[in-house]
Amino acid sequence: MTELTIALDAMGGDQGPDIVVTALARALSSFPRVHFILVGDEAKLNTLLQQHPQIQKSARVSLQKSTQVVAMTDKPSAVVRAKPDSSMRVALDLVHNGSAQACVSAGNTGALMAMAYLTLKTLPGVMRPALVASLPQQNGSQGLLLDLGANPSCDAETLCQFGIMGSVMAQHINAVKKPRVALLNMGTEEMKGNDIVRHAALLLKASPHVEYIGFVEGSDLFSGKADVIVCDGFTGNIALKSCEGLAELLYANLKQSFSGHTMSKWLVKLLFKRYRKSWDWLNPDQYNGASLLGLRGVVMKSHGNASANAYFSAIQHAIREAEVSLPEQIHDRIEAALLELR
């Protein structure tokens, strides 16, 4: 692997810099050829780093001072103008000027999307960037869902581009030779859905750059029927958060069912030990990290309340995308698609 540099927005998110520094300590040992730039309040970061001597001593970590912080409640439009020296903006600037190949932030999603769009711009030919995340599948693989909120409404051409970008990501990140692309709809029949979705289906079906398989329903998100599922950001955001809410409900009920009883606790430990591989596959931490596709650089959005383990997963995903030069791969495929339309 060629040497890479990843910029970390240390001040973003609900947990602050503590989890970022803890995740960085793990990333240093896991990726011996990757350099990291920790962006944020210098005094706070130096205090935290005293608890992590392996980071302080490492020649692969540098600090980049920033004087402002983007709050989770800040309005994106106001942040762009009022906080040019925020840790989020400085991390993005490092990608823009080539000092880093990717940035990771757990900060305000709207602000990150607005700043990334302003700082990095979209790839030539890309109409809109899309927020994409991995979903576990029944067959043990990983699927992709996009858009997750960057674009509440989309036209058919934009949805078609999302399908192309998602297909490229599935090939280079998930190692799927011929990714199956589907549109999320209210039914699988061709006459179902609104005009935009039906038009997008025609465009995807006619495109030689995707393996379009038709419509899928919400119940198919984890079925493994498709490697890439495309929808507008309004639909995708609701779908993803509904799944997260259900997962939290199931976990809470399971925890309550087994609490307070010695035999139940013993049974849980036995089951966990026996089926640990299955539990690890379902662990949401490993799926943390939503990528902004279509930009001239790698931008990874970590969940705002992510744990250190989850933030480490976001770093992993960012490294992988930078490693395969994902923006360049998307650019080549989009350019080929546009040439065919001329």
PDB file of N, CA, C and O in Angstrom, residues 261-312:
ATOM      1  N   HIS A 261     -31.122 -12.320  36.017  1.00  0.00           N
ATOM      2  CA  HIS A 261     -31.211 -13.740  36.300  1.00  0.00           C
ATOM      3  C   HIS A 261     -29.859 -14.407  36.064  1.00  0.00           C
ATOM      4  O   HIS A 261     -29.295 -14.313  34.978  1.00  0.00           O
ATOM      5  N   THR A 262     -29.345 -15.088  37.064  1.00  0.00           N
ATOM      6  CA  THR A 262     -28.023 -15.721  36.967  1.00  0.00           C
ATOM      7  C   THR A 262     -27.964 -16.711  35.815  1.00  0.00           C
ATOM      8  O   THR A 262     -27.003 -16.731  35.039  1.00  0.00           O
ATOM      9  N   MET A 263     -28.984 -17.550  35.683  1.00  0.00           N
ATOM     10  CA  MET A 263     -29.009 -18.553  34.622  1.00  0.00           C
ATOM     11  C   MET A 263     -29.044 -17.874  33.246  1.00  0.00           C
ATOM     12  O   MET A 263     -28.377 -18.307  32.302  1.00  0.00           O
ATOM     13  N   SER A 264     -29.815 -16.798  33.143  1.00  0.00           N
ATOM     14  CA  SER A 264     -29.920 -16.083  31.873  1.00  0.00           C
ATOM     15  C   SER A 264     -28.578 -15.466  31.487  1.00  0.00           C
ATOM     16  O   SER A 264     -28.159 -15.516  30.326  1.00  0.00           O
ATOM     17  N   LYS A 265     -27.892 -14.877  32.480  1.00  0.00           N
ATOM     18  CA  LYS A 265     -26.588 -14.274  32.202  1.00  0.00           C
ATOM     19  C   LYS A 265     -25.585 -15.331  31.746  1.00  0.00           C
ATOM     20  O   LYS A 265     -24.790 -15.094  30.832  1.00  0.00           O
ATOM     21  N   TRP A 266     -25.630 -16.486  32.389  1.00  0.00           N
ATOM     22  CA  TRP A 266     -24.729 -17.577  32.007  1.00  0.00           C
ATOM     23  C   TRP A 266     -25.029 -18.041  30.584  1.00  0.00           C
ATOM     24  O   TRP A 266     -24.127 -18.302  29.794  1.00  0.00           O
ATOM     25  N   LEU A 267     -26.334 -18.112  30.250  1.00  0.00           N
ATOM     26  CA  LEU A 267     -26.755 -18.543  28.920  1.00  0.00           C
ATOM     27  C   LEU A 267     -26.303 -17.548  27.849  1.00  0.00           C
ATOM     28  O   LEU A 267     -25.837 -17.937  26.773  1.00  0.00           O
ATOM     29  N   VAL A 268     -26.409 -16.249  28.155  1.00  0.00           N
ATOM     30  CA  VAL A 268     -25.974 -15.210  27.220  1.00  0.00           C
ATOM     31  C   VAL A 268     -24.487 -15.332  26.932  1.00  0.00           C
ATOM     32  O   VAL A 268     -24.038 -15.252  25.777  1.00  0.00           O
ATOM     33  N   LYS A 269     -23.698 -15.536  27.994  1.00  0.00           N
ATOM     34  CA  LYS A 269     -22.248 -15.670  27.816  1.00  0.00           C
ATOM     35  C   LYS A 269     -21.916 -16.888  26.962  1.00  0.00           C
ATOM     36  O   LYS A 269     -21.038 -16.850  26.105  1.00  0.00           O
ATOM     37  N   LEU A 270     -22.640 -17.967  27.183  1.00  0.00           N
ATOM     38  CA  LEU A 270     -22.409 -19.192  26.413  1.00  0.00           C
ATOM     39  C   LEU A 270     -22.756 -18.982  24.944  1.00  0.00           C
ATOM     40  O   LEU A 270     -21.984 -19.357  24.046  1.00  0.00           O
ATOM     41  N   LEU A 271     -23.909 -18.356  24.691  1.00  0.00           N
ATOM     42  CA  LEU A 271     -24.335 -18.118  23.314  1.00  0.00           C
ATOM     43  C   LEU A 271     -23.400 -17.153  22.598  1.00  0.00           C
ATOM     44  O   LEU A 271     -23.080 -17.324  21.425  1.00  0.00           O
ATOM     45  N   PHE A 272     -22.955 -16.117  23.327  1.00  0.00           N
ATOM     46  CA  PHE A 272     -22.062 -15.133  22.726  1.00  0.00           C
ATOM     47  C   PHE A 272     -20.747 -15.784  22.312  1.00  0.00           C
ATOM     48  O   PHE A 272     -20.216 -15.520  21.233  1.00  0.00           O
ATOM     49  N   LYS A 273     -20.243 -16.641  23.188  1.00  0.00           N
ATOM     50  CA  LYS A 273     -18.977 -17.314  22.889  1.00  0.00           C
ATOM     51  C   LYS A 273     -19.122 -18.238  21.685  1.00  0.00           C
ATOM     52  O   LYS A 273     -18.254 -18.297  20.822  1.00  0.00           O
ATOM     53  N   ARG A 274     -20.253 -18.934  21.617  1.00  0.00           N
ATOM     54  CA  ARG A 274     -20.467 -19.908  20.540  1.00  0.00           C
ATOM     55  C   ARG A 274     -20.709 -19.225  19.193  1.00  0.00           C
ATOM     56  O   ARG A 274     -20.256 -19.696  18.152  1.00  0.00           O
ATOM     57  N   TYR A 275     -21.450 -18.112  19.232  1.00  0.00           N
ATOM     58  CA  TYR A 275     -21.839 -17.459  17.982  1.00  0.00           C
ATOM     59  C   TYR A 275     -21.191 -16.078  17.825  1.00  0.00           C
ATOM     60  O   TYR A 275     -21.754 -15.174  17.221  1.00  0.00           O
ATOM     61  N   ARG A 276     -19.969 -15.965  18.358  1.00  0.00           N
ATOM     62  CA  ARG A 276     -19.303 -14.652  18.342  1.00  0.00           C
ATOM     63  C   ARG A 276     -19.121 -14.110  16.920  1.00  0.00           C
ATOM     64  O   ARG A 276     -19.268 -12.924  16.676  1.00  0.00           O
ATOM     65  N   LYS A 277     -18.801 -14.985  15.975  1.00  0.00           N
ATOM     66  CA  LYS A 277     -18.594 -14.539  14.600  1.00  0.00           C
ATOM     67  C   LYS A 277     -19.860 -13.891  14.044  1.00  0.00           C
ATOM     68  O   LYS A 277     -19.813 -12.866  13.348  1.00  0.00           O
ATOM     69  N   SER A 278     -21.013 -14.485  14.357  1.00  0.00           N
ATOM     70  CA  SER A 278     -22.285 -13.923  13.894  1.00  0.00           C
ATOM     71  C   SER A 278     -22.570 -12.589  14.565  1.00  0.00           C
ATOM     72  O   SER A 278     -23.037 -11.645  13.932  1.00  0.00           O
ATOM     73  N   TRP A 279     -22.273 -12.503  15.866  1.00  0.00           N
ATOM     74  CA  TRP A 279     -22.475 -11.238  16.575  1.00  0.00           C
ATOM     75  C   TRP A 279     -21.582 -10.147  15.984  1.00  0.00           C
ATOM     76  O   TRP A 279     -22.009  -9.015  15.810  1.00  0.00           O
ATOM     77  N   ASP A 280     -20.331 -10.481  15.686  1.00  0.00           N
ATOM     78  CA  ASP A 280     -19.404  -9.496  15.121  1.00  0.00           C
ATOM     79  C   ASP A 280     -19.897  -9.007  13.776  1.00  0.00           C
ATOM     80  O   ASP A 280     -19.766  -7.830  13.443  1.00  0.00           O
ATOM     81  N   TRP A 281     -20.470  -9.899  12.978  1.00  0.00           N
ATOM     82  CA  TRP A 281     -20.980  -9.523  11.664  1.00  0.00           C
ATOM     83  C   TRP A 281     -22.128  -8.521  11.791  1.00  0.00           C
ATOM     84  O   TRP A 281     -22.287  -7.621  10.970  1.00  0.00           O
ATOM     85  N   LEU A 282     -22.937  -8.671  12.865  1.00  0.00           N
ATOM     86  CA  LEU A 282     -24.076  -7.777  13.061  1.00  0.00           C
ATOM     87  C   LEU A 282     -23.724  -6.511  13.837  1.00  0.00           C
ATOM     88  O   LEU A 282     -24.541  -5.601  13.928  1.00  0.00           O
ATOM     89  N   ASN A 283     -22.511  -6.443  14.387  1.00  0.00           N
ATOM     90  CA  ASN A 283     -22.101  -5.282  15.184  1.00  0.00           C
ATOM     91  C   ASN A 283     -22.159  -4.006  14.342  1.00  0.00           C
ATOM     92  O   ASN A 283     -21.446  -3.885  13.349  1.00  0.00           O
ATOM     93  N   PRO A 284     -23.004  -3.030  14.717  1.00  0.00           N
ATOM     94  CA  PRO A 284     -23.149  -1.823  13.896  1.00  0.00           C
ATOM     95  C   PRO A 284     -21.889  -0.981  13.829  1.00  0.00           C
ATOM     96  O   PRO A 284     -21.737  -0.180  12.898  1.00  0.00           O
ATOM     97  N   ASP A 285     -20.984  -1.138  14.782  1.00  0.00           N
ATOM     98  CA  ASP A 285     -19.756  -0.332  14.771  1.00  0.00           C
ATOM     99  C   ASP A 285     -18.973  -0.500  13.482  1.00  0.00           C
ATOM    100  O   ASP A 285     -18.394   0.451  12.958  1.00  0.00           O
ATOM    101  N   GLN A 286     -18.946  -1.720  12.946  1.00  0.00           N
ATOM    102  CA  GLN A 286     -18.127  -1.972  11.771  1.00  0.00           C
ATOM    103  C   GLN A 286     -18.716  -1.349  10.509  1.00  0.00           C
ATOM    104  O   GLN A 286     -18.036  -1.235   9.486  1.00  0.00           O
ATOM    105  N   TYR A 287     -19.988  -0.923  10.571  1.00  0.00           N
ATOM    106  CA  TYR A 287     -20.618  -0.287   9.413  1.00  0.00           C
ATOM    107  C   TYR A 287     -20.640   1.229   9.546  1.00  0.00           C
ATOM    108  O   TYR A 287     -21.202   1.918   8.700  1.00  0.00           O
ATOM    109  N   ASN A 288     -20.045   1.741  10.619  1.00  0.00           N
ATOM    110  CA  ASN A 288     -20.031   3.188  10.805  1.00  0.00           C
ATOM    111  C   ASN A 288     -19.179   3.852   9.731  1.00  0.00           C
ATOM    112  O   ASN A 288     -18.078   3.410   9.437  1.00  0.00           O
ATOM    113  N   GLY A 289     -19.695   4.923   9.196  1.00  0.00           N
ATOM    114  CA  GLY A 289     -18.976   5.661   8.171  1.00  0.00           C
ATOM    115  C   GLY A 289     -19.783   5.747   6.896  1.00  0.00           C
ATOM    116  O   GLY A 289     -19.993   4.753   6.206  1.00  0.00           O
ATOM    117  N   ALA A 290     -20.283   6.945   6.597  1.00  0.00           N
ATOM    118  CA  ALA A 290     -21.009   7.185   5.351  1.00  0.00           C
ATOM    119  C   ALA A 290     -20.147   8.068   4.469  1.00  0.00           C
ATOM    120  O   ALA A 290     -19.640   9.111   4.909  1.00  0.00           O
ATOM    121  N   SER A 291     -19.962   7.656   3.246  1.00  0.00           N
ATOM    122  CA  SER A 291     -19.067   8.361   2.335  1.00  0.00           C
ATOM    123  C   SER A 291     -19.841   9.334   1.454  1.00  0.00           C
ATOM    124  O   SER A 291     -20.956   9.041   1.006  1.00  0.00           O
ATOM    125  N   LEU A 292     -19.239  10.497   1.201  1.00  0.00           N
ATOM    126  CA  LEU A 292     -19.811  11.456   0.255  1.00  0.00           C
ATOM    127  C   LEU A 292     -19.225  11.169  -1.121  1.00  0.00           C
ATOM    128  O   LEU A 292     -18.097  11.575  -1.419  1.00  0.00           O
ATOM    129  N   LEU A 293     -19.974  10.488  -1.944  1.00  0.00           N
ATOM    130  CA  LEU A 293     -19.510  10.125  -3.276  1.00  0.00           C
ATOM    131  C   LEU A 293     -19.738  11.257  -4.268  1.00  0.00           C
ATOM    132  O   LEU A 293     -20.713  12.000  -4.177  1.00  0.00           O
ATOM    133  N   GLY A 294     -18.831  11.355  -5.239  1.00  0.00           N
ATOM    134  CA  GLY A 294     -18.987  12.341  -6.306  1.00  0.00           C
ATOM    135  C   GLY A 294     -18.151  13.586  -6.111  1.00  0.00           C
ATOM    136  O   GLY A 294     -18.159  14.477  -6.967  1.00  0.00           O
ATOM    137  N   LEU A 295     -17.411  13.668  -5.006  1.00  0.00           N
ATOM    138  CA  LEU A 295     -16.546  14.822  -4.753  1.00  0.00           C
ATOM    139  C   LEU A 295     -15.127  14.548  -5.245  1.00  0.00           C
ATOM    140  O   LEU A 295     -14.742  13.406  -5.484  1.00  0.00           O
ATOM    141  N   ARG A 296     -14.324  15.608  -5.345  1.00  0.00           N
ATOM    142  CA  ARG A 296     -12.932  15.468  -5.795  1.00  0.00           C
ATOM    143  C   ARG A 296     -12.021  15.158  -4.608  1.00  0.00           C
ATOM    144  O   ARG A 296     -10.977  15.777  -4.431  1.00  0.00           O
ATOM    145  N   GLY A 297     -12.419  14.236  -3.811  1.00  0.00           N
ATOM    146  CA  GLY A 297     -11.662  13.828  -2.632  1.00  0.00           C
ATOM    147  C   GLY A 297     -12.516  12.911  -1.787  1.00  0.00           C
ATOM    148  O   GLY A 297     -13.743  12.850  -1.948  1.00  0.00           O
ATOM    149  N   VAL A 298     -11.878  12.186  -0.879  1.00  0.00           N
ATOM    150  CA  VAL A 298     -12.592  11.239  -0.015  1.00  0.00           C
ATOM    151  C   VAL A 298     -13.016  11.949   1.268  1.00  0.00           C
ATOM    152  O   VAL A 298     -12.177  12.503   1.994  1.00  0.00           O
ATOM    153  N   VAL A 299     -14.317  11.926   1.539  1.00  0.00           N
ATOM    154  CA  VAL A 299     -14.877  12.527   2.758  1.00  0.00           C
ATOM    155  C   VAL A 299     -15.732  11.474   3.439  1.00  0.00           C
ATOM    156  O   VAL A 299     -16.697  10.971   2.850  1.00  0.00           O
ATOM    157  N   MET A 300     -15.383  11.135   4.693  1.00  0.00           N
ATOM    158  CA  MET A 300     -16.090  10.095   5.430  1.00  0.00           C
ATOM    159  C   MET A 300     -16.811  10.706   6.623  1.00  0.00           C
ATOM    160  O   MET A 300     -16.195  11.382   7.442  1.00  0.00           O
ATOM    161  N   LYS A 301     -18.123  10.494   6.700  1.00  0.00           N
ATOM    162  CA  LYS A 301     -18.928  10.998   7.807  1.00  0.00           C
ATOM    163  C   LYS A 301     -19.153   9.887   8.822  1.00  0.00           C
ATOM    164  O   LYS A 301     -19.798   8.878   8.532  1.00  0.00           O
ATOM    165  N   SER A 302     -18.602  10.051  10.016  1.00  0.00           N
ATOM    166  CA  SER A 302     -18.845   9.112  11.103  1.00  0.00           C
ATOM    167  C   SER A 302     -20.118   9.518  11.835  1.00  0.00           C
ATOM    168  O   SER A 302     -20.499  10.698  11.843  1.00  0.00           O
ATOM    169  N   HIS A 303     -20.777   8.552  12.446  1.00  0.00           N
ATOM    170  CA  HIS A 303     -21.969   8.843  13.243  1.00  0.00           C
ATOM    171  C   HIS A 303     -21.587   9.808  14.361  1.00  0.00           C
ATOM    172  O   HIS A 303     -20.515   9.710  14.948  1.00  0.00           O
ATOM    173  N   GLY A 304     -22.467  10.763  14.664  1.00  0.00           N
ATOM    174  CA  GLY A 304     -22.173  11.788  15.658  1.00  0.00           C
ATOM    175  C   GLY A 304     -21.893  11.254  17.048  1.00  0.00           C
ATOM    176  O   GLY A 304     -21.064  11.799  17.771  1.00  0.00           O
ATOM    177  N   ASN A 305     -22.584  10.179  17.441  1.00  0.00           N
ATOM    178  CA  ASN A 305     -22.365   9.615  18.780  1.00  0.00           C
ATOM    179  C   ASN A 305     -21.575   8.311  18.721  1.00  0.00           C
ATOM    180  O   ASN A 305     -21.734   7.428  19.569  1.00  0.00           O
ATOM    181  N   ALA A 306     -20.722   8.190  17.707  1.00  0.00           N
ATOM    182  CA  ALA A 306     -19.942   6.966  17.514  1.00  0.00           C
ATOM    183  C   ALA A 306     -18.992   6.720  18.678  1.00  0.00           C
ATOM    184  O   ALA A 306     -18.437   7.646  19.265  1.00  0.00           O
ATOM    185  N   SER A 307     -18.800   5.439  18.993  1.00  0.00           N
ATOM    186  CA  SER A 307     -17.788   5.040  19.972  1.00  0.00           C
ATOM    187  C   SER A 307     -16.422   5.095  19.302  1.00  0.00           C
ATOM    188  O   SER A 307     -16.310   5.292  18.093  1.00  0.00           O
ATOM    189  N   ALA A 308     -15.372   4.856  20.083  1.00  0.00           N
ATOM    190  CA  ALA A 308     -14.020   4.828  19.522  1.00  0.00           C
ATOM    191  C   ALA A 308     -13.883   3.704  18.497  1.00  0.00           C
ATOM    192  O   ALA A 308     -13.250   3.877  17.446  1.00  0.00           O
ATOM    193  N   ASN A 309     -14.496   2.544  18.780  1.00  0.00           N
ATOM    194  CA  ASN A 309     -14.450   1.428  17.833  1.00  0.00           C
ATOM    195  C   ASN A 309     -15.157   1.774  16.534  1.00  0.00           C
ATOM    196  O   ASN A 309     -14.691   1.432  15.436  1.00  0.00           O
ATOM    197  N   ALA A 310     -16.299   2.452  16.651  1.00  0.00           N
ATOM    198  CA  ALA A 310     -17.046   2.843  15.456  1.00  0.00           C
ATOM    199  C   ALA A 310     -16.275   3.889  14.651  1.00  0.00           C
ATOM    200  O   ALA A 310     -16.241   3.848  13.419  1.00  0.00           O
ATOM    201  N   TYR A 311     -15.646   4.825  15.352  1.00  0.00           N
ATOM    202  CA  TYR A 311     -14.871   5.856  14.650  1.00  0.00           C
ATOM    203  C   TYR A 311     -13.677   5.212  13.951  1.00  0.00           C
ATOM    204  O   TYR A 311     -13.305   5.617  12.839  1.00  0.00           O
ATOM    205  N   PHE A 312     -13.099   4.207  14.569  1.00  0.00           N
ATOM    206  CA  PHE A 312     -12.004   3.477  13.932  1.00  0.00           C
ATOM    207  C   PHE A 312     -12.478   2.843  12.625  1.00  0.00           C
ATOM    208  O   PHE A 312     -11.750   2.837  11.630  1.00  0.00           O
TER     209      PHE A 312
END
